Short mmCIF file of C-alpha atoms and ligand atoms in Angstrom, two decimals:
data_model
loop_
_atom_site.label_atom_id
_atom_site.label_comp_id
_atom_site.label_asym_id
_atom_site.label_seq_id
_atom_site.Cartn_x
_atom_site.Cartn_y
_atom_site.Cartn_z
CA UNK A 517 6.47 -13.12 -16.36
CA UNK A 518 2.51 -13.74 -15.82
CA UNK A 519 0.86 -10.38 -15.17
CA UNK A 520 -2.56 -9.82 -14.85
CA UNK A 521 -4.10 -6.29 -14.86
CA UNK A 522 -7.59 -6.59 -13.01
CA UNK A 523 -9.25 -3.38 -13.06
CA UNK A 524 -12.56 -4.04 -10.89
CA UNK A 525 -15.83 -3.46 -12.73
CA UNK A 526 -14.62 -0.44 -15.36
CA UNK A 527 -11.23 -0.81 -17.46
CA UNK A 528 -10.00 1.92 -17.07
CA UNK A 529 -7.35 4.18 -19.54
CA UNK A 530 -3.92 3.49 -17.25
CA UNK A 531 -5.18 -0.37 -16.77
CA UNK A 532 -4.86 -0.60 -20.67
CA UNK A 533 -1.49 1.34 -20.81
CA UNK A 534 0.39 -0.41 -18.45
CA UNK A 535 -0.43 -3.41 -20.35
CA UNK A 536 0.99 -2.65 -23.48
CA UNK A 537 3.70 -1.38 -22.20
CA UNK A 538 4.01 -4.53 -20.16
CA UNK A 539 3.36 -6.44 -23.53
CA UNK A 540 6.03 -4.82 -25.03
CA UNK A 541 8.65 -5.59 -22.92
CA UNK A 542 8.10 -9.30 -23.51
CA UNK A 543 5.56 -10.07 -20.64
CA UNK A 544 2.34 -12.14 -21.07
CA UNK A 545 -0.42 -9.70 -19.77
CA UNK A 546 -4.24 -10.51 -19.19
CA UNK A 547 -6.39 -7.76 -18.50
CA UNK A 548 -10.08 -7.89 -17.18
CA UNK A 549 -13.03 -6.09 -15.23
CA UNK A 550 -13.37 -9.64 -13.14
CA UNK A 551 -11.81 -9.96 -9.89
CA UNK A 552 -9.33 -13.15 -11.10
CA UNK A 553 -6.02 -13.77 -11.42
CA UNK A 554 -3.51 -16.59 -12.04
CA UNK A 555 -0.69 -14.62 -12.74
CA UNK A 556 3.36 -14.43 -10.93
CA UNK A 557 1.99 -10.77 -10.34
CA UNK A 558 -1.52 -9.07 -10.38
CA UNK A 559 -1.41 -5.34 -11.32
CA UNK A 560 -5.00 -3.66 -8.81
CA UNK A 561 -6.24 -0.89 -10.47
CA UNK A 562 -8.46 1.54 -8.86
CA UNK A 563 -10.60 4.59 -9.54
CA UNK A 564 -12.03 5.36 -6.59
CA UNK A 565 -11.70 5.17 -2.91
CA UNK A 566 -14.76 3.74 -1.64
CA UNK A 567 -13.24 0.31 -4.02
CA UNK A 568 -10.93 0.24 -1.04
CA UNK A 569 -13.66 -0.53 0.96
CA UNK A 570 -15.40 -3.27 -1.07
CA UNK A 571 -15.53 -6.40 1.00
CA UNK A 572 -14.53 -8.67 -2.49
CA UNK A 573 -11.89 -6.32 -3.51
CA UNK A 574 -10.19 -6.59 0.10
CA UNK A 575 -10.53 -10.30 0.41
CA UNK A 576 -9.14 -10.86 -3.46
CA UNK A 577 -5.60 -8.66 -2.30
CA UNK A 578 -5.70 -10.87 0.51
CA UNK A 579 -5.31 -13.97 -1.07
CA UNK A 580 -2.72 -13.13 -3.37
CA UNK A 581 1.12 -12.66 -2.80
CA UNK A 582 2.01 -10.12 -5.47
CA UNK A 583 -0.62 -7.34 -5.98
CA UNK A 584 0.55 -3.88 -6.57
CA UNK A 585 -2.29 -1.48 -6.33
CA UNK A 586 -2.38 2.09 -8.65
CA UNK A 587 -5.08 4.74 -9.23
CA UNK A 588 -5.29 7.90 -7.67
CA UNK A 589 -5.59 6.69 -4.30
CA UNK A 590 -1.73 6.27 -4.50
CA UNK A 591 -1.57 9.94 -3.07
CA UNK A 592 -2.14 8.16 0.27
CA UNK A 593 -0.53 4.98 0.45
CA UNK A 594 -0.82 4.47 4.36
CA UNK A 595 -4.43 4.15 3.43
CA UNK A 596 -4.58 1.71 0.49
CA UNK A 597 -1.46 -0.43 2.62
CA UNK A 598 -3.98 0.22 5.82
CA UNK A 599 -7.32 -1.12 4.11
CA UNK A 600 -5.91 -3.46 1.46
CA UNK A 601 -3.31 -6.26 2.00
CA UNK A 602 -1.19 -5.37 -0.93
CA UNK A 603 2.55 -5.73 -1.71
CA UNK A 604 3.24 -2.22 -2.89
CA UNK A 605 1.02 1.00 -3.95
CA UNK A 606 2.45 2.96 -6.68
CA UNK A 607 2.28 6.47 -5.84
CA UNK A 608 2.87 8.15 -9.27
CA UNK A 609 2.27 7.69 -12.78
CA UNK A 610 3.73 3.82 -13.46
CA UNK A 611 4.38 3.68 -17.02
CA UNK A 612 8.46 4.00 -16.59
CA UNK A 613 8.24 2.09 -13.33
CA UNK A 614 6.02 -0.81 -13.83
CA UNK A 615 8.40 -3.52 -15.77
CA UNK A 616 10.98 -2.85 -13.29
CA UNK A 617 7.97 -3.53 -10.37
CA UNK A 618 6.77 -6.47 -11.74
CA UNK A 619 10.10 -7.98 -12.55
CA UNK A 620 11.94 -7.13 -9.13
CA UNK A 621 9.51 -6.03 -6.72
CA UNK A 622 9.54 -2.60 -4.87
CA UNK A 623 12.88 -2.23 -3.78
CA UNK A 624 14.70 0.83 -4.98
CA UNK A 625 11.76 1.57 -7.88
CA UNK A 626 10.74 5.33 -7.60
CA UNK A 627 7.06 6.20 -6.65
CA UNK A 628 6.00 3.55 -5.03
CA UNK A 629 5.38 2.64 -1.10
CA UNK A 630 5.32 -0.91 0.66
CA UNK A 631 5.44 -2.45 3.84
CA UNK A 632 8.76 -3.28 5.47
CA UNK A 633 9.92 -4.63 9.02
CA UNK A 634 6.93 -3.14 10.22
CA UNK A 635 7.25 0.36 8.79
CA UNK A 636 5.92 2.08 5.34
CA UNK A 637 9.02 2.82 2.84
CA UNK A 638 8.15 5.39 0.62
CA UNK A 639 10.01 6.59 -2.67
CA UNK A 640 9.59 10.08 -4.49
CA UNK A 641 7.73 9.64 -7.66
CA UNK A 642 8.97 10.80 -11.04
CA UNK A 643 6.98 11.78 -13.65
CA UNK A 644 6.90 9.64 -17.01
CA UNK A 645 9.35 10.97 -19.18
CA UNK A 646 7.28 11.18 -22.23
CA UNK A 647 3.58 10.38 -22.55
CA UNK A 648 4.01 8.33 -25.95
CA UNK A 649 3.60 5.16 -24.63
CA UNK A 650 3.30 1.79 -26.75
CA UNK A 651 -0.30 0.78 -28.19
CA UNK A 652 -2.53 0.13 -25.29
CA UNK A 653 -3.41 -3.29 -24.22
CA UNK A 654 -7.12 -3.89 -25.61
CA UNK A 655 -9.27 -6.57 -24.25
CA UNK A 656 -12.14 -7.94 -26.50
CA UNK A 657 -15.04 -6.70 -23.96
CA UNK A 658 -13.98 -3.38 -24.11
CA UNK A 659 -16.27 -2.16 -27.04
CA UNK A 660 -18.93 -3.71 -24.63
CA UNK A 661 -18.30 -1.03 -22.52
CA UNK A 662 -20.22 2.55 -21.78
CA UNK A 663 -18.80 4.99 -19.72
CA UNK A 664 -21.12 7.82 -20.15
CA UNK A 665 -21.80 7.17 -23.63
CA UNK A 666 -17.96 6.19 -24.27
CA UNK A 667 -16.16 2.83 -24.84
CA UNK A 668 -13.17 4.21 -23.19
CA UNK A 669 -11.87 7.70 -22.03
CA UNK A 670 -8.22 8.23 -23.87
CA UNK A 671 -5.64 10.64 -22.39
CA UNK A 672 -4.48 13.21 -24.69
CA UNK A 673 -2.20 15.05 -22.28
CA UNK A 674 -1.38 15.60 -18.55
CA UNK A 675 -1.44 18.12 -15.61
CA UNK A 676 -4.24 21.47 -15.28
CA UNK A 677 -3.12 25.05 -14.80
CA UNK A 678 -6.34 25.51 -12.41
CA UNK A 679 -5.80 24.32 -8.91
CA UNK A 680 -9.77 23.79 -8.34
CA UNK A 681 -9.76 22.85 -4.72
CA UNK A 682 -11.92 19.72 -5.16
CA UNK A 683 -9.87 18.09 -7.43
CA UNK A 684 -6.93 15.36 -7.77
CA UNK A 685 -5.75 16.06 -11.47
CA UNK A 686 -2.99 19.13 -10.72
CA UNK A 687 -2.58 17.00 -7.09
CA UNK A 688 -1.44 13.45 -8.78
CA UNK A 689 0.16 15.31 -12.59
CA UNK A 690 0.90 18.79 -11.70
CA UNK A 691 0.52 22.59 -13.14
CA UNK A 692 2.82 21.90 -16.08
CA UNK A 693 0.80 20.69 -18.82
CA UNK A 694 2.64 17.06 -20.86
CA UNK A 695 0.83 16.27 -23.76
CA UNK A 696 1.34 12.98 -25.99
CA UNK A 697 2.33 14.02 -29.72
CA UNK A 698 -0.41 13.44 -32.25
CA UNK A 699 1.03 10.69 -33.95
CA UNK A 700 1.05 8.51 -30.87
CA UNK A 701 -2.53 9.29 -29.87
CA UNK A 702 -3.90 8.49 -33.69
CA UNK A 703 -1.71 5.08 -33.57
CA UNK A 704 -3.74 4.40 -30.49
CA UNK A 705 -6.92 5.67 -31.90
CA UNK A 706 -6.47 3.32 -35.23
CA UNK A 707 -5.72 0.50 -32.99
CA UNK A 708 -8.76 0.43 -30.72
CA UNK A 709 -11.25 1.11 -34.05
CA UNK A 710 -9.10 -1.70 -35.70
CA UNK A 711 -10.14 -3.75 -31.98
CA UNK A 712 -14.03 -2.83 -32.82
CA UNK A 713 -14.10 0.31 -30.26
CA UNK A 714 -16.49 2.70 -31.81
CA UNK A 715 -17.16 5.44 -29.52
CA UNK A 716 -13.72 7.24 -27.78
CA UNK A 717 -14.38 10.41 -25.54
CA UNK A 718 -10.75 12.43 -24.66
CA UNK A 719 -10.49 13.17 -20.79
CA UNK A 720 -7.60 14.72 -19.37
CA UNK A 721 -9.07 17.97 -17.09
CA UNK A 722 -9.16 19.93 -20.03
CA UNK A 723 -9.42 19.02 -23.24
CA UNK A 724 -8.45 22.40 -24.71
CA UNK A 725 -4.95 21.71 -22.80
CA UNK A 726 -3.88 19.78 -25.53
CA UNK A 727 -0.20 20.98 -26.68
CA UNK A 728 -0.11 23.64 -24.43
CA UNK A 729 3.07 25.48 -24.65
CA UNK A 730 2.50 28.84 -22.49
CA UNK A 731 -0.54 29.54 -24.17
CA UNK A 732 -3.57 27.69 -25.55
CA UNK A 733 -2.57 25.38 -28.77
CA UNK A 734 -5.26 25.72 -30.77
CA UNK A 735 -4.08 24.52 -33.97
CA UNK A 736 -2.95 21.72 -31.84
CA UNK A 737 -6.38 20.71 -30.90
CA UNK A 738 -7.78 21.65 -33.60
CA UNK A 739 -5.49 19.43 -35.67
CA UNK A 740 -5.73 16.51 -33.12
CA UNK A 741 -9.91 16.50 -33.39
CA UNK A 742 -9.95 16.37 -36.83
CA UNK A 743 -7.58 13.59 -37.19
CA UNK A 744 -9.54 11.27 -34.60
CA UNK A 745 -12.99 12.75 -35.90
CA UNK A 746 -11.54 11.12 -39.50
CA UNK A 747 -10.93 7.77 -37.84
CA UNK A 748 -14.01 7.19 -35.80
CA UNK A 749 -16.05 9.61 -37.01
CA UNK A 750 -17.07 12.87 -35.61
CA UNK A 751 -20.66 10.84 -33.86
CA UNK A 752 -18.14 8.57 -32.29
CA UNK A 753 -15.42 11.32 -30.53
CA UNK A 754 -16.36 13.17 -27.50
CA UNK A 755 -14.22 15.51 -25.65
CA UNK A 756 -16.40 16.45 -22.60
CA UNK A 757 -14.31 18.10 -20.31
CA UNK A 758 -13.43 22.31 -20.76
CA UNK A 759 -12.37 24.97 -18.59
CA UNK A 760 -15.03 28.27 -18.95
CA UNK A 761 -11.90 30.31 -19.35
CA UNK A 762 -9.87 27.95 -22.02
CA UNK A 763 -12.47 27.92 -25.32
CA UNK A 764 -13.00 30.68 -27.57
CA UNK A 765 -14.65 30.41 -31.02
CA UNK A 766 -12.25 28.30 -32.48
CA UNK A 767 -12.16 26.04 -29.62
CA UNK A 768 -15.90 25.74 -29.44
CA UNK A 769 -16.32 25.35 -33.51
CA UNK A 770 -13.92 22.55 -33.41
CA UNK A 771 -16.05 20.68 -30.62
CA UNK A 772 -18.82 21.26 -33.08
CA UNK A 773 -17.09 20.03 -36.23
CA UNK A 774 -15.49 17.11 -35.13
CA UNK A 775 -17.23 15.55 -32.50
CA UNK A 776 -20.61 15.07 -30.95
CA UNK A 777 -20.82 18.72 -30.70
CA UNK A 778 -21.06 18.71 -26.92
CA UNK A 779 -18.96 20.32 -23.92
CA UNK A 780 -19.61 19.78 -20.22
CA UNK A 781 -18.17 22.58 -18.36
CA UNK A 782 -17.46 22.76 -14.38
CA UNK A 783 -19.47 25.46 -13.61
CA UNK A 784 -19.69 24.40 -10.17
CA UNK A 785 -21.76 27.22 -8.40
CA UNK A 786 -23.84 29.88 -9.17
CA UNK A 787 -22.55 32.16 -6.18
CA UNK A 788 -19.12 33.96 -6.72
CA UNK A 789 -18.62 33.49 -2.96
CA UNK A 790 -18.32 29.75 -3.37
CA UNK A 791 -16.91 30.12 -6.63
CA UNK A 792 -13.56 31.91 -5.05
CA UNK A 793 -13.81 29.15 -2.09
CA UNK A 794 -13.49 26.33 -4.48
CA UNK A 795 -10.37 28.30 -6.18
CA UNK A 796 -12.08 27.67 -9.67
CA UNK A 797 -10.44 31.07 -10.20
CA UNK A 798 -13.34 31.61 -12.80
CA UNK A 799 -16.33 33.98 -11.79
CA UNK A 800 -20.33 33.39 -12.82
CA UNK A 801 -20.42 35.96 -15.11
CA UNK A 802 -17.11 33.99 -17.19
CA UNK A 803 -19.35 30.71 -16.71
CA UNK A 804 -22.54 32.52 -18.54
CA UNK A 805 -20.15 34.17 -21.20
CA UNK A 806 -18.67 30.43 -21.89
CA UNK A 807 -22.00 28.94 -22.19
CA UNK A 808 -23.57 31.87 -24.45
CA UNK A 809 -20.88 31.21 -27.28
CA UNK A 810 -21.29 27.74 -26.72
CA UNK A 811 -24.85 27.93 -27.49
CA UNK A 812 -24.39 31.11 -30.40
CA UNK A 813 -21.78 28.71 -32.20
CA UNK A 814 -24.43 25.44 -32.14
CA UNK A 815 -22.70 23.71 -29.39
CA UNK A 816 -24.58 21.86 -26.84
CA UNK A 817 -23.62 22.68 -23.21
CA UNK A 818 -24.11 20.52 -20.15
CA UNK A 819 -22.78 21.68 -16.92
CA UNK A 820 -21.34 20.23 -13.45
CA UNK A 821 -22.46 21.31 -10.49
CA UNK A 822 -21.00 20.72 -6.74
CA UNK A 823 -23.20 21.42 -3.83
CA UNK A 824 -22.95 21.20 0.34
CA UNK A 825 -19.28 22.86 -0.48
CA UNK A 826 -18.15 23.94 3.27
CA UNK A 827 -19.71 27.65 3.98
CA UNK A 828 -22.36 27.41 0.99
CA UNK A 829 -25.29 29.18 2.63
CA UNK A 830 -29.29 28.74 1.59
CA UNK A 831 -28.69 32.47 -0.43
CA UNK A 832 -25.53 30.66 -2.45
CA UNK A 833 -27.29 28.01 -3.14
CA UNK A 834 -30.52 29.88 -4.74
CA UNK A 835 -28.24 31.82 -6.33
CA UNK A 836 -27.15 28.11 -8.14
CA UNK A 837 -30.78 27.08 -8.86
CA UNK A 838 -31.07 30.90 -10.67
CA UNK A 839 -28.06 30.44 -12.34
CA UNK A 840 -29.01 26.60 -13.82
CA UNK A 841 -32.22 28.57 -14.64
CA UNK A 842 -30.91 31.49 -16.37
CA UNK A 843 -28.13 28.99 -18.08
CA UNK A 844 -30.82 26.52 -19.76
CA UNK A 845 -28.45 24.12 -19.89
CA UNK A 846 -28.74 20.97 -21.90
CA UNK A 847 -27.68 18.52 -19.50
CA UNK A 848 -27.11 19.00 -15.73
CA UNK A 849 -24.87 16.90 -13.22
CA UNK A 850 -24.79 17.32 -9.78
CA UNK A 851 -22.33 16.63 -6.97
CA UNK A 852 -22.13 16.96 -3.33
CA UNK A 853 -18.80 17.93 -2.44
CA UNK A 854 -16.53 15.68 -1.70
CA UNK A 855 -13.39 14.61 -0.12
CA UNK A 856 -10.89 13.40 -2.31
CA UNK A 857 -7.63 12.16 -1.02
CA UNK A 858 -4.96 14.86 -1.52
CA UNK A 859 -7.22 18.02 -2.15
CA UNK A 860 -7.35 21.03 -0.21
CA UNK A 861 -11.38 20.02 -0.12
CA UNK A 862 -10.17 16.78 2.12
CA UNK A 863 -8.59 18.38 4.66
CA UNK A 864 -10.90 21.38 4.89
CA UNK A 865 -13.63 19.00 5.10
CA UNK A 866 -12.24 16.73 7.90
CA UNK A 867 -10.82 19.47 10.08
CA UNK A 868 -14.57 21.39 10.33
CA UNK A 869 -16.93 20.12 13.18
CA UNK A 870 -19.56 17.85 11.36
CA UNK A 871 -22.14 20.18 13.01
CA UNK A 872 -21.25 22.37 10.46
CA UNK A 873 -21.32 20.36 7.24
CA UNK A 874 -24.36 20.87 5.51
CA UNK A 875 -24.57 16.76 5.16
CA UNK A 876 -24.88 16.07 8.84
CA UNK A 877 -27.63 18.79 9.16
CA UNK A 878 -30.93 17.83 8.98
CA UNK A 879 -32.85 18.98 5.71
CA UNK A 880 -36.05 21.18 6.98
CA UNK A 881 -37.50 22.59 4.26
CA UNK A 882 -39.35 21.63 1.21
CA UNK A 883 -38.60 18.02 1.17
CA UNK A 884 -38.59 17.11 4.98
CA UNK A 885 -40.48 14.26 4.31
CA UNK A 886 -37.93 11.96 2.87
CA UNK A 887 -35.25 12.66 5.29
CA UNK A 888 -32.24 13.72 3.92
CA UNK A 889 -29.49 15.74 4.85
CA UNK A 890 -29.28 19.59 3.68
CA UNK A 891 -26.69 18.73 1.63
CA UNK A 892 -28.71 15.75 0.04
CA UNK A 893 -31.96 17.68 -0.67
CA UNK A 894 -29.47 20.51 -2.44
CA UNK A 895 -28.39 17.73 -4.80
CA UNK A 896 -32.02 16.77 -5.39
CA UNK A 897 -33.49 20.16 -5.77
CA UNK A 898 -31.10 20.78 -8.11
CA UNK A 899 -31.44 17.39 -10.46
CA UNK A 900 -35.04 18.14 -10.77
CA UNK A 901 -34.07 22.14 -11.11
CA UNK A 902 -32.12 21.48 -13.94
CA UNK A 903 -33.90 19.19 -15.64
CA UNK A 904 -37.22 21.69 -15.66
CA UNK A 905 -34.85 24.03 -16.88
CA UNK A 906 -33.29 22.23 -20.10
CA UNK A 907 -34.48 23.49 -23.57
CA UNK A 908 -36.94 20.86 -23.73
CA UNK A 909 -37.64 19.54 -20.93
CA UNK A 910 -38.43 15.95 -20.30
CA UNK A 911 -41.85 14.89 -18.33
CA UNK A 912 -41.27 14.30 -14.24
CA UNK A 913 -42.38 10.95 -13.72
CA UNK A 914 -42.30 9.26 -10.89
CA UNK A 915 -39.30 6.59 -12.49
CA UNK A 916 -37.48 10.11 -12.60
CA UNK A 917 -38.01 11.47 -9.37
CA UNK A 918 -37.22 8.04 -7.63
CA UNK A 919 -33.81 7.86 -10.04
CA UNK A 920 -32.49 11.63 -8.83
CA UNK A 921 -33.75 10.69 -4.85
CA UNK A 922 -31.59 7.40 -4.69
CA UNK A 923 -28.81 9.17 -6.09
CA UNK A 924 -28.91 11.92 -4.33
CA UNK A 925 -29.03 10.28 -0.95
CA UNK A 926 -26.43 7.53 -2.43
CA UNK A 927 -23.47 10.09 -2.74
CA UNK A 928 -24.51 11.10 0.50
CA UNK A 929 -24.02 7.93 1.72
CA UNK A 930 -20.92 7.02 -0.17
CA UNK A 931 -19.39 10.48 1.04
CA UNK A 932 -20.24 9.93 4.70
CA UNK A 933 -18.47 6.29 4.47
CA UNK A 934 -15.37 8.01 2.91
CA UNK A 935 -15.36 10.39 5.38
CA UNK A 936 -15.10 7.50 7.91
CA UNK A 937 -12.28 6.10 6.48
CA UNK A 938 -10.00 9.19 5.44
CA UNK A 939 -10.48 10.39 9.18
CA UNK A 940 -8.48 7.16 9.93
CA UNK A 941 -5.82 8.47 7.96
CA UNK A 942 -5.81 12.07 8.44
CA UNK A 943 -1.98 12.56 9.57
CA UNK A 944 -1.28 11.20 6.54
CA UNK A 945 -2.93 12.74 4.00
CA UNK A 946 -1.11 15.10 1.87
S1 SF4 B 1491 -11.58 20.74 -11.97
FE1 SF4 B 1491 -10.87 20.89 -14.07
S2 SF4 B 1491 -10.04 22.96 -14.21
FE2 SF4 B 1491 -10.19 22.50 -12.02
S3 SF4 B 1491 -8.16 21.69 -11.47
FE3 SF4 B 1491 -9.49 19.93 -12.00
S4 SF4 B 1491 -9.08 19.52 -14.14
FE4 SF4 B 1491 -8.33 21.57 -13.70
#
């Protein structure tokens, strides 16, 4: 069989997968960022909901018989099957499922929904029954890509103890943590440096998840960093993501001997209140203790922020801005909340009177001027906030201030439009 993977603008880490696994069951895959394909079957992969919305990306599924959509957006398949004109949506994780898809269509294949005699057939999804998967398919662009600063994000292991109430990973792969053995992820490693990929970052929630087994692995991580850090380098291996309440000084001293020596933490808020509202089950003071042995051990912190979370008042959000101050963080990202398909955060956020949303209120204070929403000039304050704040600072030009004001008001465009579309779907969201 012809399969084509297209994975619009970003190929991302499942998109690869699924076409070596493809590959090795004997079909002839293509993979690539372009919206083409010639294929018997074309494999949609998405990260993102607003993609469901892209006028090119509807009118490609629209032209073609056989496109199964996958990404995250599975957790509501009456939406993708509402907005996109697709055969099937797989609702799980595919890797088990997807030769058995391709090769016979929907019927009877586990975790995946489709249209039929005018009604949605769903099936319960199962989880992959072991994360070692074949080599990954790897297209020749792909060391052309950046990602923040990556190639490609791998996936070391699956699922999150937290239940962070924002967020899709213990939503679409659970509370148990799966992790891929170490063999298997170094196979895959030596393959993409073999296929000219130079920088790899590790994503997966948590990177400190790794081998979890009731408690914190640490001589599994530990083990696993060094091994890739011998491959590509430790200049070239990034493993971003960490829970305040999952490093300690081992942890943190691997991060700084075998990669980039960076961690981005989700520290979210700097207002207990909000804190316990997002269920990050993590308090401020746990976030400051995280970063001060980050910083005692030489590790470079950069921190994630989320702001405009339902019920965050002016007096939790100052408390934020004197947190970011008091932090000195290296690098600062900031969100406004929003709702992603599946979360707790979704439905909160569509069941409260707009009114009340601090993105449908008018902005009155400081930066009146350039008429944003509340929630928008929180997201701006704080980009400029944290920048002042970093150990060295860079200068505020205007290239600067015009870069954090479009993005700022860009997310709160991008969240209003998603908005629009999950209240379409709201019966159905999980
Ligand atoms: S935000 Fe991070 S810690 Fe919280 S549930 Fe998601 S992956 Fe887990």
């Amino acid at each position: 069989m012809n399969v084509d993977i297209v994975s619009p603008g970003t190929y991302t880490y499942g998109s690869l997968v699924l076409g070596g696994v493809l590959k090795e069951k004997g079909h002839a895959v293509k993979i690539t960022r372009k919206l083409e394909s010639q294929g018997d079957v074309t494999l949609l992969s998405l990260f993102s909901t607003l993609q469901l919305l892209d006028p090119k990306i509807r009118d490609f599924v629209a032209a073609r018989e056989n496109v199964y959509v996958g990404g995250p957006v599975g957790l509501c398949p009456e939406m993708v099957l509402g907005e996109l004109d697709a055969r099937a949506v797989v609702t799980g994780e595919g890797e088990d499922i997807v030769a058995r898809l391709v090769e016979s269509g929907p019927v009877g294949v586990p975790g995946v929904a489709f249209r039929q005699n005018g009604r949605i057939e769903k099936s319960h999804p199962q989880p992959t029954k072991s994360l070692d998967h074949a080599l990954p398919l790897i297209p020749d662009d792909l060391c052309q890509q950046n990602v923040r600063g990556a190639n490609v994000y791998i996936e070391t292991h699956r699922g999150c103890l937290g239940s962070c109430s924002f967020c899709q990973v213990p939503r679409f792969f659970g509370r148990t943590i799966r992790s891929r053995s170490i063999e298997n992820i170094v196979a895959e490693v030596e393959e993409m440096k073999r296929c000219g990929i130079s920088r790899v970052a590790i994503s997966g929630g948590t990177g400190s998840l790794f081998g979890y087994r009731n408690k914190v692995n640490k001589e599994a991580f530990v083990q696993m960093l060094r091994s890739l850090s011998a491959i590509l380098g430790k200049r070239n291996l990034s493993v971003p993501d960490m829970r305040v309440d999952l490093v300690d000084e081992t942890i943190l001293k691997a991060v700084r001997d075998y990669t980039i020596g960076w961690v981005f933490f989700g520290l979210e808020s700097g207002s207990d209140v909000i804190l316990k509202a997002m269920r990050k089950g993590v308090t401020v003071e746990d976030n400051h203790r995280a970063i001060r042995l980050a910083k005692s051990l030489g590790v470079r912190v950069g921190g994630s922020f989320i702001v405009g979370y339902p019920g965050e008042s002016r007096e939790d959000f100052e408390e934020t801005m004197g947190f970011a101050e008091e932090a000195m963080l290296d690098d600062v990202f900031v969100s406004i909340a929003e709702p992603i398909p599946g979360t707790p955060l979704a439905s909160q956020i569509l069941n409260q009177p707009q009114e009340e949303l601090s993105l449908f209120q008018e902005h009155k204070g400081e930066y009146q001027a350039l008429k944003l929403s509340e929630a928008e000039a929180r997201c701006f304050e704080l980009m400029l906030h944290g920048e002042s704040c970093k150990p060295i600072p860079r200068a505020l030009t205007n290239d600067l201030y015009n870069t954090y004001l479009t993005e700022a008001r860009g997310q709160g465009q991008d969240i209003k439009k998603v908005m629009t579309l999950l209240g379409k779907y709201r019966e159905y969201l999980p």
